[in-house]
Tab-separated table of C-alpha atoms in Angstrom:
chain	number	residue	atom	x	y	z
X	1	MET	CA	16.524	1.953	30.820
X	2	LYS	CA	13.794	0.881	33.147
X	3	THR	CA	10.642	2.291	31.581
X	4	LEU	CA	8.858	2.014	28.259
X	5	SER	CA	8.899	5.805	28.114
X	6	GLU	CA	12.719	5.971	28.324
X	7	ARG	CA	13.204	3.164	25.810
X	8	LEU	CA	10.786	4.705	23.293
X	9	ALA	CA	12.415	8.156	23.558
X	10	ARG	CA	15.883	6.637	23.020
X	11	ALA	CA	14.705	4.462	20.130
X	12	MET	CA	13.062	7.400	18.373
X	13	LYS	CA	16.260	9.427	18.673
X	14	GLU	CA	18.547	6.622	17.464
X	15	THR	CA	16.315	5.565	14.565
X	16	GLY	CA	15.795	9.074	13.212
X	17	PHE	CA	12.159	9.679	14.100
X	18	ASP	CA	12.174	13.391	14.873
X	19	SER	CA	8.517	13.674	15.781
X	20	GLN	CA	5.785	11.623	17.373
X	21	THR	CA	3.564	12.367	14.361
X	22	GLN	CA	6.136	10.877	11.982
X	23	LEU	CA	6.377	7.675	14.034
X	24	ALA	CA	2.593	7.463	14.473
X	25	LYS	CA	2.108	7.599	10.705
X	26	ALA	CA	4.773	4.951	10.028
X	27	ALA	CA	3.379	2.640	12.734
X	28	GLY	CA	-0.294	3.182	11.960
X	29	VAL	CA	-1.223	4.354	15.457
X	30	GLU	CA	-2.648	7.578	16.862
X	31	GLN	CA	-0.091	10.211	17.858
X	32	SER	CA	-1.779	10.425	21.274
X	33	VAL	CA	-0.678	6.814	21.983
X	34	ILE	CA	2.968	7.816	21.563
X	35	SER	CA	2.476	11.014	23.544
X	36	LYS	CA	1.083	9.084	26.523
X	37	ILE	CA	3.978	6.607	26.451
X	38	VAL	CA	6.651	9.328	26.209
X	39	ALA	CA	4.988	11.311	29.013
X	40	GLY	CA	4.988	8.200	31.201
X	41	ALA	CA	1.178	8.094	31.390
X	42	SER	CA	1.154	4.625	29.779
X	43	LYS	CA	3.458	2.079	31.367
X	44	THR	CA	2.508	-0.537	28.735
X	45	SER	CA	0.883	-0.355	25.328
X	46	LYS	CA	-0.703	-2.871	23.012
X	47	HIS	CA	0.824	-0.818	20.177
X	48	SER	CA	4.455	-1.300	21.260
X	49	SER	CA	5.123	-4.040	18.690
X	50	LYS	CA	3.863	-1.774	15.885
X	51	LEU	CA	6.135	1.021	17.106
X	52	ALA	CA	9.107	-1.354	17.254
X	53	ALA	CA	8.403	-2.625	13.722
X	54	ALA	CA	8.172	0.917	12.363
X	55	MET	CA	11.542	1.825	13.949
X	56	GLY	CA	13.223	-1.467	13.001
X	57	ILE	CA	14.098	-2.384	16.583
X	58	SER	CA	13.510	-5.362	18.868
X	59	ALA	CA	9.952	-5.456	20.222
X	60	ASP	CA	11.190	-7.466	23.220
X	61	TRP	CA	13.641	-4.688	24.106
X	62	LEU	CA	11.051	-1.932	23.680
X	63	ILE	CA	8.310	-3.729	25.618
X	64	ASN	CA	10.317	-5.530	28.326
X	65	GLY	CA	13.791	-4.004	28.233
X	66	ALA	CA	15.190	-7.464	27.433
X	67	GLY	CA	18.235	-7.881	25.224
X	68	THR	CA	19.430	-5.027	23.044
X	69	MET	CA	17.619	-2.455	20.971
X	70	ARG	CA	18.795	-4.110	17.766
X	71	GLY	CA	17.869	-7.581	18.981
X	72	GLY	CA	21.441	-8.780	19.296
X	73	ILE	CA	22.331	-8.269	15.634
X	74	ASP	CA	24.705	-5.737	14.134
X	75	SER	CA	22.527	-4.578	11.252
X	76	PRO	CA	19.179	-2.893	11.821
X	77	LEU	CA	15.989	-4.909	11.598
X	78	GLN	CA	13.741	-4.281	8.598
X	79	ARG	CA	11.507	-1.261	9.193
X	80	ILE	CA	7.831	-1.682	8.410
X	81	ASP	CA	6.137	1.552	7.364
X	82	VAL	CA	2.404	0.845	7.352
X	83	SER	CA	1.694	4.139	5.590
X	84	LYS	CA	3.121	2.456	2.459
X	85	LEU	CA	1.047	-0.733	2.758
X	86	VAL	CA	-1.599	-1.353	0.103
X	87	LYS	CA	-4.261	-4.046	0.447
X	88	VAL	CA	-4.168	-6.695	-2.278
X	89	PHE	CA	-7.416	-7.577	-4.042
X	90	ASP	CA	-8.296	-10.226	-6.598
X	91	GLU	CA	-11.435	-11.302	-8.483
X	92	LYS	CA	-13.138	-12.286	-5.218
X	93	GLY	CA	-12.236	-9.129	-3.265
X	94	ASP	CA	-9.819	-8.397	-0.412
X	95	THR	CA	-7.266	-11.215	-0.135
X	96	GLY	CA	-6.313	-10.230	3.428
X	97	GLU	CA	-2.757	-9.561	2.220
X	98	ALA	CA	-0.904	-6.303	1.726
X	99	ILE	CA	2.201	-5.207	-0.130
X	100	THR	CA	4.647	-2.445	0.676
X	101	TRP	CA	4.456	0.167	-2.062
X	102	VAL	CA	7.259	2.504	-3.099
X	103	SER	CA	5.463	5.584	-1.805
X	104	GLU	CA	2.652	6.449	0.561
X	105	VAL	CA	-0.816	5.957	-0.938
X	106	PRO	CA	-4.301	6.724	0.405
X	107	ASP	CA	-6.029	4.025	2.470
X	108	ASN	CA	-8.753	3.448	-0.128
X	109	TYR	CA	-6.297	2.427	-2.878
X	110	ARG	CA	-6.105	-1.243	-3.852
X	111	ALA	CA	-3.351	-3.329	-5.410
X	112	TYR	CA	-4.053	-5.928	-8.092
X	113	ILE	CA	-1.606	-8.390	-9.604
X	114	ILE	CA	-2.213	-8.735	-13.336
X	115	LYS	CA	-2.075	-12.473	-13.951
X	116	ARG	CA	-2.402	-12.629	-17.731
X	117	ASN	CA	-1.741	-10.620	-20.859
X	118	THR	CA	-4.069	-7.626	-21.077
X	119	GLY	CA	-3.192	-6.266	-24.496
X	120	VAL	CA	-2.014	-3.035	-22.848
X	121	ALA	CA	1.779	-2.654	-22.772
X	122	GLN	CA	1.703	-0.513	-19.615
X	123	ALA	CA	-0.036	-3.305	-17.645
X	124	PRO	CA	1.469	-6.616	-18.804
X	125	ALA	CA	1.116	-9.983	-17.101
X	126	GLY	CA	2.980	-9.887	-13.774
X	127	ALA	CA	2.505	-6.148	-13.268
X	128	ILE	CA	1.230	-4.875	-9.947
X	129	VAL	CA	-1.206	-2.012	-10.369
X	130	VAL	CA	-2.538	0.350	-7.732
X	131	VAL	CA	-6.117	1.450	-8.330
X	132	ASN	CA	-8.254	4.250	-6.917
X	133	PRO	CA	-11.743	2.684	-6.787
X	134	ASP	CA	-13.330	5.998	-5.739
X	135	ARG	CA	-12.327	8.000	-8.836
X	136	SER	CA	-14.239	7.920	-12.110
X	137	PRO	CA	-12.044	7.264	-15.146
X	138	SER	CA	-11.355	9.852	-17.852
X	139	THR	CA	-10.459	9.367	-21.495
X	140	ASN	CA	-7.153	7.527	-21.973
X	141	ASP	CA	-6.953	6.396	-18.334
X	142	LEU	CA	-5.794	2.855	-17.785
X	143	VAL	CA	-8.446	1.030	-15.774
X	144	VAL	CA	-8.795	-2.318	-14.038
X	145	THR	CA	-11.957	-4.135	-15.013
X	146	LEU	CA	-13.849	-7.040	-13.518
X	147	ILE	CA	-15.980	-8.502	-16.283
X	148	SER	CA	-17.611	-11.925	-15.975
X	149	GLY	CA	-15.435	-12.692	-12.952
X	150	SER	CA	-12.161	-11.950	-14.777
X	151	LEU	CA	-9.726	-9.126	-13.960
X	152	SER	CA	-7.969	-7.258	-16.742
X	153	ALA	CA	-6.661	-3.834	-17.715
X	154	PHE	CA	-7.862	-1.629	-20.567
X	155	ARG	CA	-7.618	1.923	-21.807
X	156	TYR	CA	-10.836	3.823	-21.105
X	157	HIS	CA	-12.548	6.241	-23.512
X	158	GLU	CA	-15.506	8.454	-22.645
X	159	SER	CA	-18.401	8.557	-25.073
X	160	GLY	CA	-20.615	11.552	-25.757
X	161	ASP	CA	-23.629	9.980	-24.035
X	162	GLY	CA	-21.890	9.581	-20.664
X	163	GLY	CA	-20.944	5.955	-21.254
X	164	GLY	CA	-17.561	4.567	-22.064
X	165	PHE	CA	-15.537	2.234	-24.220
X	166	LEU	CA	-12.566	-0.020	-23.524
X	167	SER	CA	-9.632	-0.585	-25.856
X	168	VAL	CA	-6.257	-2.326	-26.014
X	169	ASP	CA	-3.055	-1.278	-27.799
X	170	ASP	CA	-3.762	-3.307	-30.946
X	171	THR	CA	-5.904	-1.013	-33.112
X	172	ARG	CA	-7.146	-4.031	-35.103
X	173	ILE	CA	-9.205	-5.047	-32.059
X	174	PRO	CA	-12.408	-2.991	-31.902
X	175	VAL	CA	-13.329	-0.945	-28.864
X	176	THR	CA	-15.847	-2.555	-26.506
X	177	PRO	CA	-18.661	-0.610	-24.861
X	178	VAL	CA	-18.745	-0.618	-21.061
X	179	ARG	CA	-21.885	-2.605	-20.198
X	180	ALA	CA	-22.171	-1.506	-16.576
X	181	GLY	CA	-20.337	0.929	-14.337
X	182	SER	CA	-19.571	-1.957	-11.990
X	183	ASP	CA	-17.387	-3.524	-14.718
X	184	ILE	CA	-14.748	-0.866	-13.989
X	185	VAL	CA	-12.927	-1.307	-10.668
X	186	GLY	CA	-11.196	2.040	-11.041
X	187	PRO	CA	-8.425	3.964	-12.761
X	188	ILE	CA	-4.858	2.736	-12.381
X	189	GLU	CA	-2.846	5.327	-10.460
X	190	GLN	CA	0.554	3.571	-10.402
X	191	VAL	CA	2.125	0.507	-12.013
X	192	PHE	CA	5.077	-1.640	-10.996
X	193	ILE	CA	6.448	-4.023	-13.624
X	194	PRO	CA	8.841	-6.509	-11.949
X	195	SER	CA	10.600	-7.497	-15.178
X	196	LEU	CA	10.422	-6.344	-18.759
X	197	SER	CA	12.467	-9.265	-20.110
X	198	LYS	CA	11.532	-12.904	-20.035
C-alpha cells in the first residue's frame, strides 16, 4: 500500500469503522479531514496519529507505510476514543489531564476525584464523579461544591425563596444554606466508585 489513502481505507475496514463520521468522532477530528484523505486529496495529514490511535493501529504504518498495521505485535493496540475523554478538574481548575469514561459525555462535562469522605454514600472518598457545570441543580441532586477552596459532594435541596440548602446522609447534621451560587460546581451526572471494600 503506497498511499495514505489506501492505508486508511484498509485500516478502517479491518478495524470495524464503517463510516468516516464514526472514525471522526472517535478520533476527535472533522469528518472532512478523513474524506480528503480517502479521496486522495490529502497525501499527508497532521491528524494521522489521532486516526491511528482511534483505530488501535500503528501510526508509523498509517503515516509512512513502515512496518505492519498492528505494529509488529499479534494483539491489537489499545484504541483511544476521544469522544469518551473527560477533562479532570480539581480545586484550582483544569488539571490538563483527562480520563476515559465508560460512555460518551458532552464536551462541557468535568471529572472530579473525591479525595476525602463527603458524608454522602453515593460519592465516597476515591469516587470519580462527572459533573455538568452548565445545569442548575434540582432538589435531591448530588452536587459537587467548592467552598473555601475545598471540593466536596452534597445533596442539594431547593428552598422556596430560590436559594438552596446542602445536606449529607447523616440526618443529625443540619442542612447548610448555600451562601453563593458559585459554591456549587454543578450536579453530578455519573459516579464511578473504584472499590466499595477497603
